[in-house]
Protein backbone atom coordinates (compact mmCIF):
# COMPACT_ATOMS: atom_id res chain seq x y z
CA UNK A 1 0.00 0.00 0.00
CA UNK A 2 1.39 3.45 -0.90
CA UNK A 3 2.07 6.18 1.68
CA UNK A 4 -0.58 8.34 0.02
CA UNK A 5 -3.14 5.55 0.29
CA UNK A 6 -2.30 5.01 3.96
CA UNK A 7 -2.70 8.73 4.69
CA UNK A 8 -6.02 8.77 2.85
CA UNK A 9 -7.20 5.78 4.85
CA UNK A 10 -6.20 7.43 8.11
CA UNK A 11 -7.98 10.64 7.16
CA UNK A 12 -11.14 8.77 6.28
CA UNK A 13 -10.95 6.80 9.50
CA UNK A 14 -10.55 9.99 11.52
CA UNK A 15 -13.58 11.55 9.84
CA UNK A 16 -15.59 8.40 10.34
CA UNK A 17 -14.57 8.16 13.98
CA UNK A 18 -15.67 11.72 14.62
CA UNK A 19 -19.03 10.93 13.05
CA UNK A 20 -19.39 7.76 15.09
CA UNK A 21 -18.61 9.48 18.37
CA UNK A 22 -21.22 12.10 17.61
CA UNK A 23 -23.79 9.31 17.63
CA UNK A 24 -22.41 7.50 20.66
CA UNK A 25 -25.13 5.79 22.69
CA UNK A 26 -24.57 3.91 25.95
CA UNK A 27 -27.91 2.14 25.60
CA UNK A 28 -28.89 -1.41 24.68
CA UNK A 29 -27.39 -2.74 21.49
CA UNK A 30 -27.87 -5.64 19.07
CA UNK A 31 -26.66 -6.70 15.63
CA UNK A 32 -28.45 -8.51 12.80
CA UNK A 33 -27.19 -9.56 9.37
CA UNK A 34 -28.20 -11.80 6.45
CA UNK A 35 -25.75 -14.15 4.71
CA UNK A 36 -26.51 -14.64 1.01
CA UNK A 37 -25.02 -17.96 -0.03
CA UNK A 38 -25.26 -20.13 -3.16
CA UNK A 39 -28.15 -22.51 -3.87
CA UNK A 40 -30.60 -20.47 -1.78
CA UNK A 41 -28.41 -20.96 1.28
CA UNK A 42 -29.75 -17.95 3.21
CA UNK A 43 -28.85 -17.47 6.88
CA UNK A 44 -29.86 -14.67 9.26
CA UNK A 45 -27.98 -14.07 12.52
CA UNK A 46 -28.62 -11.68 15.41
CA UNK A 47 -27.20 -10.91 18.82
CA UNK A 48 -29.23 -9.76 21.82
CA UNK A 49 -27.30 -7.23 23.89
CA UNK A 50 -28.85 -6.05 27.16
CA UNK A 51 -27.48 -4.76 30.45
CA UNK A 52 -29.48 -7.22 32.57
CA UNK A 53 -31.27 -10.55 32.21
CA UNK A 54 -33.91 -10.15 29.50
CA UNK A 55 -35.66 -13.31 30.80
CA UNK A 56 -35.77 -15.00 27.39
CA UNK A 57 -37.38 -18.38 26.73
CA UNK A 58 -38.17 -20.15 23.46
CA UNK A 59 -41.76 -20.87 22.46
CA UNK A 60 -43.55 -22.89 19.79
CA UNK A 61 -46.74 -21.11 18.65
CA UNK A 62 -49.05 -23.05 16.28
CA UNK A 63 -51.36 -21.69 13.60
CA UNK A 64 -54.86 -20.50 14.37
CA UNK A 65 -54.18 -18.52 17.54
CA UNK A 66 -56.37 -15.42 17.75
CA UNK A 67 -54.41 -12.31 18.74
CA UNK A 68 -55.37 -8.99 20.25
CA UNK A 69 -53.23 -5.87 19.95
CA UNK A 70 -53.50 -5.26 23.73
CA UNK A 71 -54.19 -1.55 23.25
CA UNK A 72 -57.56 -1.25 24.92
CA UNK A 73 -61.03 -1.30 23.30
CA UNK A 74 -59.74 -0.34 19.84
CA UNK A 75 -57.12 -3.07 19.51
CA UNK A 76 -55.88 -4.57 16.25
CA UNK A 77 -56.94 -8.21 15.86
CA UNK A 78 -55.73 -11.08 13.69
CA UNK A 79 -55.43 -14.87 13.58
CA UNK A 80 -52.11 -16.62 13.11
CA UNK A 81 -51.85 -17.97 9.57
CA UNK A 82 -48.39 -19.48 10.19
CA UNK A 83 -46.87 -21.27 13.14
CA UNK A 84 -43.60 -19.99 14.56
CA UNK A 85 -40.74 -20.51 16.99
CA UNK A 86 -39.91 -17.34 18.92
CA UNK A 87 -37.54 -15.97 21.54
CA UNK A 88 -39.27 -13.75 24.08
CA UNK A 89 -38.27 -10.74 26.12
CA UNK A 90 -39.44 -11.08 29.73
CA UNK A 91 -42.01 -13.59 28.40
CA UNK A 92 -44.22 -10.63 27.45
CA UNK A 93 -42.84 -9.83 23.99
CA UNK A 94 -41.63 -11.58 20.84
CA UNK A 95 -38.13 -10.20 20.24
CA UNK A 96 -36.95 -12.68 17.62
CA UNK A 97 -38.25 -15.69 15.72
CA UNK A 98 -38.91 -17.58 12.51
CA UNK A 99 -42.15 -18.96 11.09
CA UNK A 100 -42.80 -22.22 9.30
CA UNK A 101 -42.54 -20.47 5.91
CA UNK A 102 -38.98 -19.36 6.69
CA UNK A 103 -39.73 -15.70 7.47
CA UNK A 104 -37.53 -14.24 10.22
CA UNK A 105 -38.30 -11.16 12.34
CA UNK A 106 -36.02 -9.35 14.81
CA UNK A 107 -36.58 -6.40 17.14
CA UNK A 108 -33.55 -4.22 17.96
CA UNK A 109 -33.20 -1.08 20.06
CA UNK A 110 -33.40 2.31 18.34
CA UNK A 111 -33.43 5.26 20.73
CA UNK A 112 -34.45 7.67 17.93
CA UNK A 113 -37.79 5.88 17.48
CA UNK A 114 -40.86 8.09 17.77
CA UNK A 115 -44.22 6.41 17.23
CA UNK A 116 -47.47 8.05 16.07
CA UNK A 117 -49.89 9.29 18.69
CA UNK A 118 -52.50 6.66 19.46
CA UNK A 119 -55.58 8.78 18.77
CA UNK A 120 -57.95 5.84 18.14
CA UNK A 121 -58.18 6.69 14.42
CA UNK A 122 -56.66 3.26 13.77
CA UNK A 123 -56.60 0.10 15.88
CA UNK A 124 -53.65 -0.12 18.26
CA UNK A 125 -50.97 -2.82 18.31
CA UNK A 126 -48.66 -3.20 21.28
CA UNK A 127 -45.01 -3.03 20.30
CA UNK A 128 -44.58 -6.28 22.22
CA UNK A 129 -46.54 -8.12 19.48
CA UNK A 130 -45.18 -6.22 16.46
CA UNK A 131 -42.76 -8.96 15.39
CA UNK A 132 -45.32 -11.67 16.19
CA UNK A 133 -47.86 -10.08 13.86
CA UNK A 134 -45.35 -10.33 11.02
CA UNK A 135 -44.46 -13.95 11.82
CA UNK A 136 -48.13 -14.91 12.13
CA UNK A 137 -49.21 -13.28 8.90
CA UNK A 138 -46.66 -13.48 6.08
CA UNK A 139 -44.55 -15.86 4.03
CA UNK A 140 -42.19 -13.32 2.45
CA UNK A 141 -40.71 -9.91 3.10
CA UNK A 142 -42.50 -8.56 0.04
CA UNK A 143 -45.87 -9.61 1.47
CA UNK A 144 -45.07 -8.11 4.85
CA UNK A 145 -43.93 -4.80 3.39
CA UNK A 146 -47.02 -4.52 1.19
CA UNK A 147 -49.24 -4.93 4.26
CA UNK A 148 -47.22 -2.67 6.55
CA UNK A 149 -47.16 0.13 3.95
CA UNK A 150 -50.95 0.36 4.33
CA UNK A 151 -50.42 1.11 8.04
CA UNK A 152 -53.42 -0.89 9.30
CA UNK A 153 -52.58 -0.16 12.94
CA UNK A 154 -50.83 2.30 15.24
CA UNK A 155 -47.87 0.96 17.18
CA UNK A 156 -48.43 1.55 20.90
CA UNK A 157 -45.43 1.47 23.21
CA UNK A 158 -44.87 1.64 26.95
CA UNK A 159 -42.00 1.44 29.44
CA UNK A 160 -39.51 -1.42 29.42
CA UNK A 161 -40.61 -3.93 32.10
CA UNK A 162 -39.15 -2.88 35.44
CA UNK A 163 -37.69 0.36 34.06
CA UNK A 164 -38.76 3.98 33.79
CA UNK A 165 -37.99 4.48 30.09
CA UNK A 166 -39.94 4.04 26.91
CA UNK A 167 -39.48 0.96 24.74
CA UNK A 168 -38.03 2.21 21.43
CA UNK A 169 -37.42 -0.44 18.79
CA UNK A 170 -37.08 -1.01 15.07
CA UNK A 171 -37.93 -4.17 13.15
CA UNK A 172 -35.96 -6.21 10.62
CA UNK A 173 -37.43 -8.91 8.40
CA UNK A 174 -35.71 -11.48 6.16
CA UNK A 175 -36.94 -14.50 4.22
CA UNK A 176 -35.73 -17.64 2.46
CA UNK A 177 -34.99 -15.71 -0.76
CA UNK A 178 -32.59 -13.35 1.03
CA UNK A 179 -34.92 -10.37 0.79
CA UNK A 180 -34.71 -7.86 3.66
CA UNK A 181 -36.63 -4.94 5.11
CA UNK A 182 -35.97 -2.53 7.97
CA UNK A 183 -39.00 -0.81 9.53
CA UNK A 184 -38.52 2.28 11.69
CA UNK A 185 -40.71 5.04 13.11
CA UNK A 186 -38.95 8.40 12.80
CA UNK A 187 -40.69 11.62 13.82
CA UNK A 188 -43.95 9.72 14.19
CA UNK A 189 -43.81 8.42 10.61
CA UNK A 190 -43.24 4.85 9.42
CA UNK A 191 -40.11 4.47 7.26
CA UNK A 192 -39.47 1.19 5.43
CA UNK A 193 -36.15 0.32 3.78
CA UNK A 194 -36.77 -2.68 1.52
CA UNK A 195 -34.02 -4.27 -0.56
CA UNK A 196 -32.03 -7.50 -0.65
CA UNK A 197 -28.87 -5.42 -0.23
CA UNK A 198 -29.93 -4.28 3.27
CA UNK A 199 -28.16 -7.18 4.92
CA UNK A 200 -27.06 -5.49 8.16
CA UNK A 201 -28.89 -3.65 10.93
CA UNK A 202 -27.67 -2.46 14.32
CA UNK A 203 -28.88 0.43 16.49
CA UNK A 204 -28.35 4.20 16.48
CA UNK A 205 -28.30 6.27 14.37
CA UNK A 206 -31.26 5.66 12.07
CA UNK A 207 -30.76 3.19 9.23
CA UNK A 208 -30.18 5.77 6.50
CA UNK A 209 -27.39 7.36 8.57
CA UNK A 210 -25.90 3.94 9.30
CA UNK A 211 -25.58 3.39 5.57
CA UNK A 212 -23.90 6.77 5.12
CA UNK A 213 -21.38 6.15 7.91
CA UNK A 214 -20.62 2.68 6.59
CA UNK A 215 -19.62 4.18 3.23
CA UNK A 216 -16.48 5.58 4.92
CA UNK A 217 -15.30 2.11 5.84
CA UNK A 218 -16.06 0.72 2.40
CA UNK A 219 -13.67 3.28 0.95
CA UNK A 220 -10.95 2.24 3.39
CA UNK A 221 -11.49 -1.47 2.87
CA UNK A 222 -11.90 -4.09 5.56
CA UNK A 223 -8.48 -5.64 4.99
CA UNK A 224 -6.83 -2.29 5.78
CA UNK A 225 -8.74 -1.18 8.86
CA UNK A 226 -12.04 -1.84 10.58
CA UNK A 227 -13.55 -0.03 13.58
CA UNK A 228 -13.26 -2.21 16.66
CA UNK A 229 -15.44 -0.76 19.41
CA UNK A 230 -18.83 -2.07 20.54
CA UNK A 231 -20.66 1.01 19.26
CA UNK A 232 -23.51 0.37 16.86
CA UNK A 233 -21.89 2.00 13.82
CA UNK A 234 -18.64 0.08 14.39
CA UNK A 235 -20.51 -3.20 14.63
CA UNK A 236 -22.44 -2.26 11.48
CA UNK A 237 -19.18 -1.69 9.58
CA UNK A 238 -17.61 -4.95 10.77
CA UNK A 239 -20.69 -7.05 10.06
CA UNK A 240 -21.11 -5.46 6.61
CA UNK A 241 -17.55 -6.32 5.65
CA UNK A 242 -17.34 -9.80 7.13
CA UNK A 243 -20.72 -11.11 5.98
CA UNK A 244 -19.63 -10.57 2.36
CA UNK A 245 -15.98 -11.51 2.90
CA UNK A 246 -16.61 -14.99 4.32
CA UNK A 247 -16.77 -17.84 1.76
CA UNK A 248 -19.99 -18.47 -0.15
CA UNK A 249 -20.11 -22.09 0.94
CA UNK A 250 -21.95 -24.89 -0.83
CA UNK A 251 -21.82 -26.86 2.40
CA UNK A 252 -24.56 -25.61 4.73
CA UNK A 253 -22.75 -26.51 7.95
CA UNK A 254 -19.59 -24.67 6.90
CA UNK A 255 -21.66 -21.66 5.97
CA UNK A 256 -23.19 -21.77 9.45
CA UNK A 257 -19.71 -21.90 10.98
CA UNK A 258 -18.75 -18.76 9.07
CA UNK A 259 -21.95 -16.96 10.06
CA UNK A 260 -21.49 -17.85 13.73
CA UNK A 261 -17.94 -16.51 13.59
CA UNK A 262 -19.22 -13.15 12.31
CA UNK A 263 -22.03 -12.74 14.85
CA UNK A 264 -19.57 -13.60 17.61
CA UNK A 265 -17.15 -11.01 16.22
CA UNK A 266 -19.75 -8.25 16.59
CA UNK A 267 -20.88 -9.40 20.05
CA UNK A 268 -20.05 -7.52 23.26
CA UNK A 269 -17.99 -9.42 25.89
CA UNK A 270 -20.16 -10.75 28.69
CA UNK A 271 -20.03 -8.62 31.83
CA UNK A 272 -18.19 -5.75 30.14
CA UNK A 273 -18.19 -2.69 32.39
CA UNK A 274 -16.25 0.55 32.14
CA UNK A 275 -16.33 3.61 34.43
CA UNK A 276 -17.26 5.84 31.50
CA UNK A 277 -20.22 3.66 30.49
CA UNK A 278 -21.49 1.75 33.54
CA UNK A 279 -24.66 0.63 31.77
CA UNK A 280 -23.02 -0.79 28.64
CA UNK A 281 -24.78 -3.89 27.34
CA UNK A 282 -23.36 -7.38 27.13
CA UNK A 283 -24.35 -9.94 24.52
CA UNK A 284 -26.79 -12.24 26.31
CA UNK A 285 -27.56 -14.62 23.46
CA UNK A 286 -27.36 -15.14 19.72
CA UNK A 287 -29.75 -16.73 17.23
CA UNK A 288 -29.04 -18.00 13.72
CA UNK A 289 -31.78 -18.93 11.24
CA UNK A 290 -31.04 -21.41 8.46
CA UNK A 291 -33.92 -20.41 6.18
CA UNK A 292 -33.47 -23.23 3.69
CA UNK A 293 -33.35 -26.08 6.22
CA UNK A 294 -35.74 -24.33 8.66
CA UNK A 295 -33.39 -24.63 11.62
CA UNK A 296 -33.38 -22.08 14.45
CA UNK A 297 -30.09 -22.02 16.37
CA UNK A 298 -29.69 -20.54 19.84
CA UNK A 299 -26.48 -19.77 21.70
CA UNK A 300 -26.37 -18.33 25.22
CA UNK A 301 -23.33 -16.47 26.51
CA UNK A 302 -23.52 -18.52 29.72
CA UNK A 303 -23.69 -22.06 28.37
CA UNK A 304 -21.02 -24.17 26.63
CA UNK A 305 -23.20 -25.46 23.80
CA UNK A 306 -25.11 -24.25 20.79
CA UNK A 307 -28.43 -25.99 20.13
CA UNK A 308 -31.11 -25.81 17.50
CA UNK A 309 -34.84 -26.23 16.92
CA UNK A 310 -35.96 -28.08 13.79
CA UNK A 311 -39.18 -26.53 12.52
CA UNK A 312 -39.69 -29.50 10.19
CA UNK A 313 -40.33 -31.69 13.24
CA UNK A 314 -42.95 -29.43 14.86
CA UNK A 315 -46.71 -29.83 14.56
CA UNK A 316 -47.94 -26.31 13.82
CA UNK A 317 -51.47 -27.49 12.98
CA UNK A 318 -54.39 -25.45 14.24
CA UNK A 319 -56.18 -28.59 15.40
CA UNK A 320 -53.39 -30.71 16.90
CA UNK A 321 -50.52 -28.25 17.39
CA UNK A 322 -49.70 -27.21 20.95
CA UNK A 323 -48.17 -24.12 22.52
CA UNK A 324 -44.85 -25.30 23.93
CA UNK A 325 -42.03 -23.69 25.91
CA UNK A 326 -38.32 -24.36 26.25
CA UNK A 327 -37.26 -23.04 29.65
CA UNK A 328 -33.86 -21.37 29.26
CA UNK A 329 -33.49 -20.49 32.95
CA UNK A 330 -32.20 -17.34 34.63
CA UNK A 331 -29.85 -15.49 32.28
CA UNK A 332 -30.44 -18.35 29.82
CA UNK A 333 -28.05 -20.59 31.79
CA UNK A 334 -29.78 -23.94 31.18
CA UNK A 335 -27.63 -26.13 28.96
CA UNK A 336 -29.04 -27.80 25.85
CA UNK A 337 -27.07 -29.27 22.97
CA UNK A 338 -27.78 -30.53 19.48
CA UNK A 339 -31.40 -30.85 18.36
CA UNK A 340 -33.49 -29.60 21.30
CA UNK A 341 -36.84 -29.76 19.51
CA UNK A 342 -37.97 -32.65 21.71
CA UNK A 343 -37.15 -30.76 24.92
CA UNK A 344 -40.06 -28.30 24.62
CA UNK A 345 -42.89 -28.79 27.11
CA UNK A 346 -46.57 -27.93 26.62
CA UNK A 347 -47.42 -24.66 28.36
CA UNK A 348 -50.02 -21.94 28.66
CA UNK A 349 -49.36 -19.15 26.12
CA UNK A 350 -47.51 -16.09 27.39
CA UNK A 351 -49.42 -12.82 27.38
CA UNK A 352 -48.18 -9.84 25.39
CA UNK A 353 -47.56 -6.72 27.44
CA UNK A 354 -49.97 -3.95 26.48
CA UNK A 355 -51.62 -0.83 27.76
CA UNK A 356 -53.02 -0.99 31.28
CA UNK A 357 -56.55 0.20 30.56
Coordinates of C-alpha atoms in Angstrom, one line a residue:
X1 CA 0.0 0.0 0.0
X2 CA 1.4 3.5 -0.9
X3 CA 2.1 6.2 1.7
X4 CA -0.6 8.3 0.0
X5 CA -3.1 5.6 0.3
X6 CA -2.3 5.0 4.0
X7 CA -2.7 8.7 4.7
X8 CA -6.0 8.8 2.9
X9 CA -7.2 5.8 4.8
X10 CA -6.2 7.4 8.1
X11 CA -8.0 10.6 7.2
X12 CA -11.1 8.8 6.3
X13 CA -10.9 6.8 9.5
X14 CA -10.6 10.0 11.5
X15 CA -13.6 11.6 9.8
X16 CA -15.6 8.4 10.3
X17 CA -14.6 8.2 14.0
X18 CA -15.7 11.7 14.6
X19 CA -19.0 10.9 13.1
X20 CA -19.4 7.8 15.1
X21 CA -18.6 9.5 18.4
X22 CA -21.2 12.1 17.6
X23 CA -23.8 9.3 17.6
X24 CA -22.4 7.5 20.7
X25 CA -25.1 5.8 22.7
X26 CA -24.6 3.9 26.0
X27 CA -27.9 2.1 25.6
X28 CA -28.9 -1.4 24.7
X29 CA -27.4 -2.7 21.5
X30 CA -27.9 -5.6 19.1
X31 CA -26.7 -6.7 15.6
X32 CA -28.4 -8.5 12.8
X33 CA -27.2 -9.6 9.4
X34 CA -28.2 -11.8 6.5
X35 CA -25.8 -14.1 4.7
X36 CA -26.5 -14.6 1.0
X37 CA -25.0 -18.0 0.0
X38 CA -25.3 -20.1 -3.2
X39 CA -28.1 -22.5 -3.9
X40 CA -30.6 -20.5 -1.8
X41 CA -28.4 -21.0 1.3
X42 CA -29.8 -17.9 3.2
X43 CA -28.8 -17.5 6.9
X44 CA -29.9 -14.7 9.3
X45 CA -28.0 -14.1 12.5
X46 CA -28.6 -11.7 15.4
X47 CA -27.2 -10.9 18.8
X48 CA -29.2 -9.8 21.8
X49 CA -27.3 -7.2 23.9
X50 CA -28.8 -6.1 27.2
X51 CA -27.5 -4.8 30.4
X52 CA -29.5 -7.2 32.6
X53 CA -31.3 -10.6 32.2
X54 CA -33.9 -10.2 29.5
X55 CA -35.7 -13.3 30.8
X56 CA -35.8 -15.0 27.4
X57 CA -37.4 -18.4 26.7
X58 CA -38.2 -20.1 23.5
X59 CA -41.8 -20.9 22.5
X60 CA -43.6 -22.9 19.8
X61 CA -46.7 -21.1 18.6
X62 CA -49.0 -23.0 16.3
X63 CA -51.4 -21.7 13.6
X64 CA -54.9 -20.5 14.4
X65 CA -54.2 -18.5 17.5
X66 CA -56.4 -15.4 17.8
X67 CA -54.4 -12.3 18.7
X68 CA -55.4 -9.0 20.2
X69 CA -53.2 -5.9 20.0
X70 CA -53.5 -5.3 23.7
X71 CA -54.2 -1.5 23.2
X72 CA -57.6 -1.3 24.9
X73 CA -61.0 -1.3 23.3
X74 CA -59.7 -0.3 19.8
X75 CA -57.1 -3.1 19.5
X76 CA -55.9 -4.6 16.2
X77 CA -56.9 -8.2 15.9
X78 CA -55.7 -11.1 13.7
X79 CA -55.4 -14.9 13.6
X80 CA -52.1 -16.6 13.1
X81 CA -51.8 -18.0 9.6
X82 CA -48.4 -19.5 10.2
X83 CA -46.9 -21.3 13.1
X84 CA -43.6 -20.0 14.6
X85 CA -40.7 -20.5 17.0
X86 CA -39.9 -17.3 18.9
X87 CA -37.5 -16.0 21.5
X88 CA -39.3 -13.8 24.1
X89 CA -38.3 -10.7 26.1
X90 CA -39.4 -11.1 29.7
X91 CA -42.0 -13.6 28.4
X92 CA -44.2 -10.6 27.5
X93 CA -42.8 -9.8 24.0
X94 CA -41.6 -11.6 20.8
X95 CA -38.1 -10.2 20.2
X96 CA -37.0 -12.7 17.6
X97 CA -38.2 -15.7 15.7
X98 CA -38.9 -17.6 12.5
X99 CA -42.1 -19.0 11.1
X100 CA -42.8 -22.2 9.3
X101 CA -42.5 -20.5 5.9
X102 CA -39.0 -19.4 6.7
X103 CA -39.7 -15.7 7.5
X104 CA -37.5 -14.2 10.2
X105 CA -38.3 -11.2 12.3
X106 CA -36.0 -9.3 14.8
X107 CA -36.6 -6.4 17.1
X108 CA -33.6 -4.2 18.0
X109 CA -33.2 -1.1 20.1
X110 CA -33.4 2.3 18.3
X111 CA -33.4 5.3 20.7
X112 CA -34.5 7.7 17.9
X113 CA -37.8 5.9 17.5
X114 CA -40.9 8.1 17.8
X115 CA -44.2 6.4 17.2
X116 CA -47.5 8.0 16.1
X117 CA -49.9 9.3 18.7
X118 CA -52.5 6.7 19.5
X119 CA -55.6 8.8 18.8
X120 CA -58.0 5.8 18.1
X121 CA -58.2 6.7 14.4
X122 CA -56.7 3.3 13.8
X123 CA -56.6 0.1 15.9
X124 CA -53.7 -0.1 18.3
X125 CA -51.0 -2.8 18.3
X126 CA -48.7 -3.2 21.3
X127 CA -45.0 -3.0 20.3
X128 CA -44.6 -6.3 22.2
X129 CA -46.5 -8.1 19.5
X130 CA -45.2 -6.2 16.5
X131 CA -42.8 -9.0 15.4
X132 CA -45.3 -11.7 16.2
X133 CA -47.9 -10.1 13.9
X134 CA -45.3 -10.3 11.0
X135 CA -44.5 -13.9 11.8
X136 CA -48.1 -14.9 12.1
X137 CA -49.2 -13.3 8.9
X138 CA -46.7 -13.5 6.1
X139 CA -44.5 -15.9 4.0
X140 CA -42.2 -13.3 2.4
X141 CA -40.7 -9.9 3.1
X142 CA -42.5 -8.6 0.0
X143 CA -45.9 -9.6 1.5
X144 CA -45.1 -8.1 4.9
X145 CA -43.9 -4.8 3.4
X146 CA -47.0 -4.5 1.2
X147 CA -49.2 -4.9 4.3
X148 CA -47.2 -2.7 6.5
X149 CA -47.2 0.1 4.0
X150 CA -50.9 0.4 4.3
X151 CA -50.4 1.1 8.0
X152 CA -53.4 -0.9 9.3
X153 CA -52.6 -0.2 12.9
X154 CA -50.8 2.3 15.2
X155 CA -47.9 1.0 17.2
X156 CA -48.4 1.5 20.9
X157 CA -45.4 1.5 23.2
X158 CA -44.9 1.6 27.0
X159 CA -42.0 1.4 29.4
X160 CA -39.5 -1.4 29.4
X161 CA -40.6 -3.9 32.1
X162 CA -39.2 -2.9 35.4
X163 CA -37.7 0.4 34.1
X164 CA -38.8 4.0 33.8
X165 CA -38.0 4.5 30.1
X166 CA -39.9 4.0 26.9
X167 CA -39.5 1.0 24.7
X168 CA -38.0 2.2 21.4
X169 CA -37.4 -0.4 18.8
X170 CA -37.1 -1.0 15.1
X171 CA -37.9 -4.2 13.2
X172 CA -36.0 -6.2 10.6
X173 CA -37.4 -8.9 8.4
X174 CA -35.7 -11.5 6.2
X175 CA -36.9 -14.5 4.2
X176 CA -35.7 -17.6 2.5
X177 CA -35.0 -15.7 -0.8
X178 CA -32.6 -13.3 1.0
X179 CA -34.9 -10.4 0.8
X180 CA -34.7 -7.9 3.7
X181 CA -36.6 -4.9 5.1
X182 CA -36.0 -2.5 8.0
X183 CA -39.0 -0.8 9.5
X184 CA -38.5 2.3 11.7
X185 CA -40.7 5.0 13.1
X186 CA -39.0 8.4 12.8
X187 CA -40.7 11.6 13.8
X188 CA -43.9 9.7 14.2
X189 CA -43.8 8.4 10.6
X190 CA -43.2 4.9 9.4
X191 CA -40.1 4.5 7.3
X192 CA -39.5 1.2 5.4
X193 CA -36.1 0.3 3.8
X194 CA -36.8 -2.7 1.5
X195 CA -34.0 -4.3 -0.6
X196 CA -32.0 -7.5 -0.7
X197 CA -28.9 -5.4 -0.2
X198 CA -29.9 -4.3 3.3
X199 CA -28.2 -7.2 4.9
X200 CA -27.1 -5.5 8.2
X201 CA -28.9 -3.7 10.9
X202 CA -27.7 -2.5 14.3
X203 CA -28.9 0.4 16.5
X204 CA -28.4 4.2 16.5
X205 CA -28.3 6.3 14.4
X206 CA -31.3 5.7 12.1
X207 CA -30.8 3.2 9.2
X208 CA -30.2 5.8 6.5
X209 CA -27.4 7.4 8.6
X210 CA -25.9 3.9 9.3
X211 CA -25.6 3.4 5.6
X212 CA -23.9 6.8 5.1
X213 CA -21.4 6.1 7.9
X214 CA -20.6 2.7 6.6
X215 CA -19.6 4.2 3.2
X216 CA -16.5 5.6 4.9
X217 CA -15.3 2.1 5.8
X218 CA -16.1 0.7 2.4
X219 CA -13.7 3.3 1.0
X220 CA -11.0 2.2 3.4
X221 CA -11.5 -1.5 2.9
X222 CA -11.9 -4.1 5.6
X223 CA -8.5 -5.6 5.0
X224 CA -6.8 -2.3 5.8
X225 CA -8.7 -1.2 8.9
X226 CA -12.0 -1.8 10.6
X227 CA -13.5 0.0 13.6
X228 CA -13.3 -2.2 16.7
X229 CA -15.4 -0.8 19.4
X230 CA -18.8 -2.1 20.5
X231 CA -20.7 1.0 19.3
X232 CA -23.5 0.4 16.9
X233 CA -21.9 2.0 13.8
X234 CA -18.6 0.1 14.4
X235 CA -20.5 -3.2 14.6
X236 CA -22.4 -2.3 11.5
X237 CA -19.2 -1.7 9.6
X238 CA -17.6 -5.0 10.8
X239 CA -20.7 -7.0 10.1
X240 CA -21.1 -5.5 6.6
X241 CA -17.5 -6.3 5.7
X242 CA -17.3 -9.8 7.1
X243 CA -20.7 -11.1 6.0
X244 CA -19.6 -10.6 2.4
X245 CA -16.0 -11.5 2.9
X246 CA -16.6 -15.0 4.3
X247 CA -16.8 -17.8 1.8
X248 CA -20.0 -18.5 -0.1
X249 CA -20.1 -22.1 0.9
X250 CA -22.0 -24.9 -0.8
X251 CA -21.8 -26.9 2.4
X252 CA -24.6 -25.6 4.7
X253 CA -22.7 -26.5 7.9
X254 CA -19.6 -24.7 6.9
X255 CA -21.7 -21.7 6.0
X256 CA -23.2 -21.8 9.5
X257 CA -19.7 -21.9 11.0
X258 CA -18.8 -18.8 9.1
X259 CA -22.0 -17.0 10.1
X260 CA -21.5 -17.8 13.7
X261 CA -17.9 -16.5 13.6
X262 CA -19.2 -13.2 12.3
X263 CA -22.0 -12.7 14.8
X264 CA -19.6 -13.6 17.6
X265 CA -17.2 -11.0 16.2
X266 CA -19.7 -8.2 16.6
X267 CA -20.9 -9.4 20.1
X268 CA -20.1 -7.5 23.3
X269 CA -18.0 -9.4 25.9
X270 CA -20.2 -10.7 28.7
X271 CA -20.0 -8.6 31.8
X272 CA -18.2 -5.7 30.1
X273 CA -18.2 -2.7 32.4
X274 CA -16.3 0.6 32.1
X275 CA -16.3 3.6 34.4
X276 CA -17.3 5.8 31.5
X277 CA -20.2 3.7 30.5
X278 CA -21.5 1.8 33.5
X279 CA -24.7 0.6 31.8
X280 CA -23.0 -0.8 28.6
X281 CA -24.8 -3.9 27.3
X282 CA -23.4 -7.4 27.1
X283 CA -24.4 -9.9 24.5
X284 CA -26.8 -12.2 26.3
X285 CA -27.6 -14.6 23.5
X286 CA -27.4 -15.1 19.7
X287 CA -29.7 -16.7 17.2
X288 CA -29.0 -18.0 13.7
X289 CA -31.8 -18.9 11.2
X290 CA -31.0 -21.4 8.5
X291 CA -33.9 -20.4 6.2
X292 CA -33.5 -23.2 3.7
X293 CA -33.3 -26.1 6.2
X294 CA -35.7 -24.3 8.7
X295 CA -33.4 -24.6 11.6
X296 CA -33.4 -22.1 14.4
X297 CA -30.1 -22.0 16.4
X298 CA -29.7 -20.5 19.8
X299 CA -26.5 -19.8 21.7
X300 CA -26.4 -18.3 25.2
X301 CA -23.3 -16.5 26.5
X302 CA -23.5 -18.5 29.7
X303 CA -23.7 -22.1 28.4
X304 CA -21.0 -24.2 26.6
X305 CA -23.2 -25.5 23.8
X306 CA -25.1 -24.2 20.8
X307 CA -28.4 -26.0 20.1
X308 CA -31.1 -25.8 17.5
X309 CA -34.8 -26.2 16.9
X310 CA -36.0 -28.1 13.8
X311 CA -39.2 -26.5 12.5
X312 CA -39.7 -29.5 10.2
X313 CA -40.3 -31.7 13.2
X314 CA -42.9 -29.4 14.9
X315 CA -46.7 -29.8 14.6
X316 CA -47.9 -26.3 13.8
X317 CA -51.5 -27.5 13.0
X318 CA -54.4 -25.4 14.2
X319 CA -56.2 -28.6 15.4
X320 CA -53.4 -30.7 16.9
X321 CA -50.5 -28.3 17.4
X322 CA -49.7 -27.2 20.9
X323 CA -48.2 -24.1 22.5
X324 CA -44.8 -25.3 23.9
X325 CA -42.0 -23.7 25.9
X326 CA -38.3 -24.4 26.3
X327 CA -37.3 -23.0 29.7
X328 CA -33.9 -21.4 29.3
X329 CA -33.5 -20.5 32.9
X330 CA -32.2 -17.3 34.6
X331 CA -29.9 -15.5 32.3
X332 CA -30.4 -18.3 29.8
X333 CA -28.1 -20.6 31.8
X334 CA -29.8 -23.9 31.2
X335 CA -27.6 -26.1 29.0
X336 CA -29.0 -27.8 25.8
X337 CA -27.1 -29.3 23.0
X338 CA -27.8 -30.5 19.5
X339 CA -31.4 -30.9 18.4
X340 CA -33.5 -29.6 21.3
X341 CA -36.8 -29.8 19.5
X342 CA -38.0 -32.7 21.7
X343 CA -37.2 -30.8 24.9
X344 CA -40.1 -28.3 24.6
X345 CA -42.9 -28.8 27.1
X346 CA -46.6 -27.9 26.6
X347 CA -47.4 -24.7 28.4
X348 CA -50.0 -21.9 28.7
X349 CA -49.4 -19.1 26.1
X350 CA -47.5 -16.1 27.4
X351 CA -49.4 -12.8 27.4
X352 CA -48.2 -9.8 25.4
X353 CA -47.6 -6.7 27.4
X354 CA -50.0 -3.9 26.5
X355 CA -51.6 -0.8 27.8
X356 CA -53.0 -1.0 31.3
X357 CA -56.5 0.2 30.6

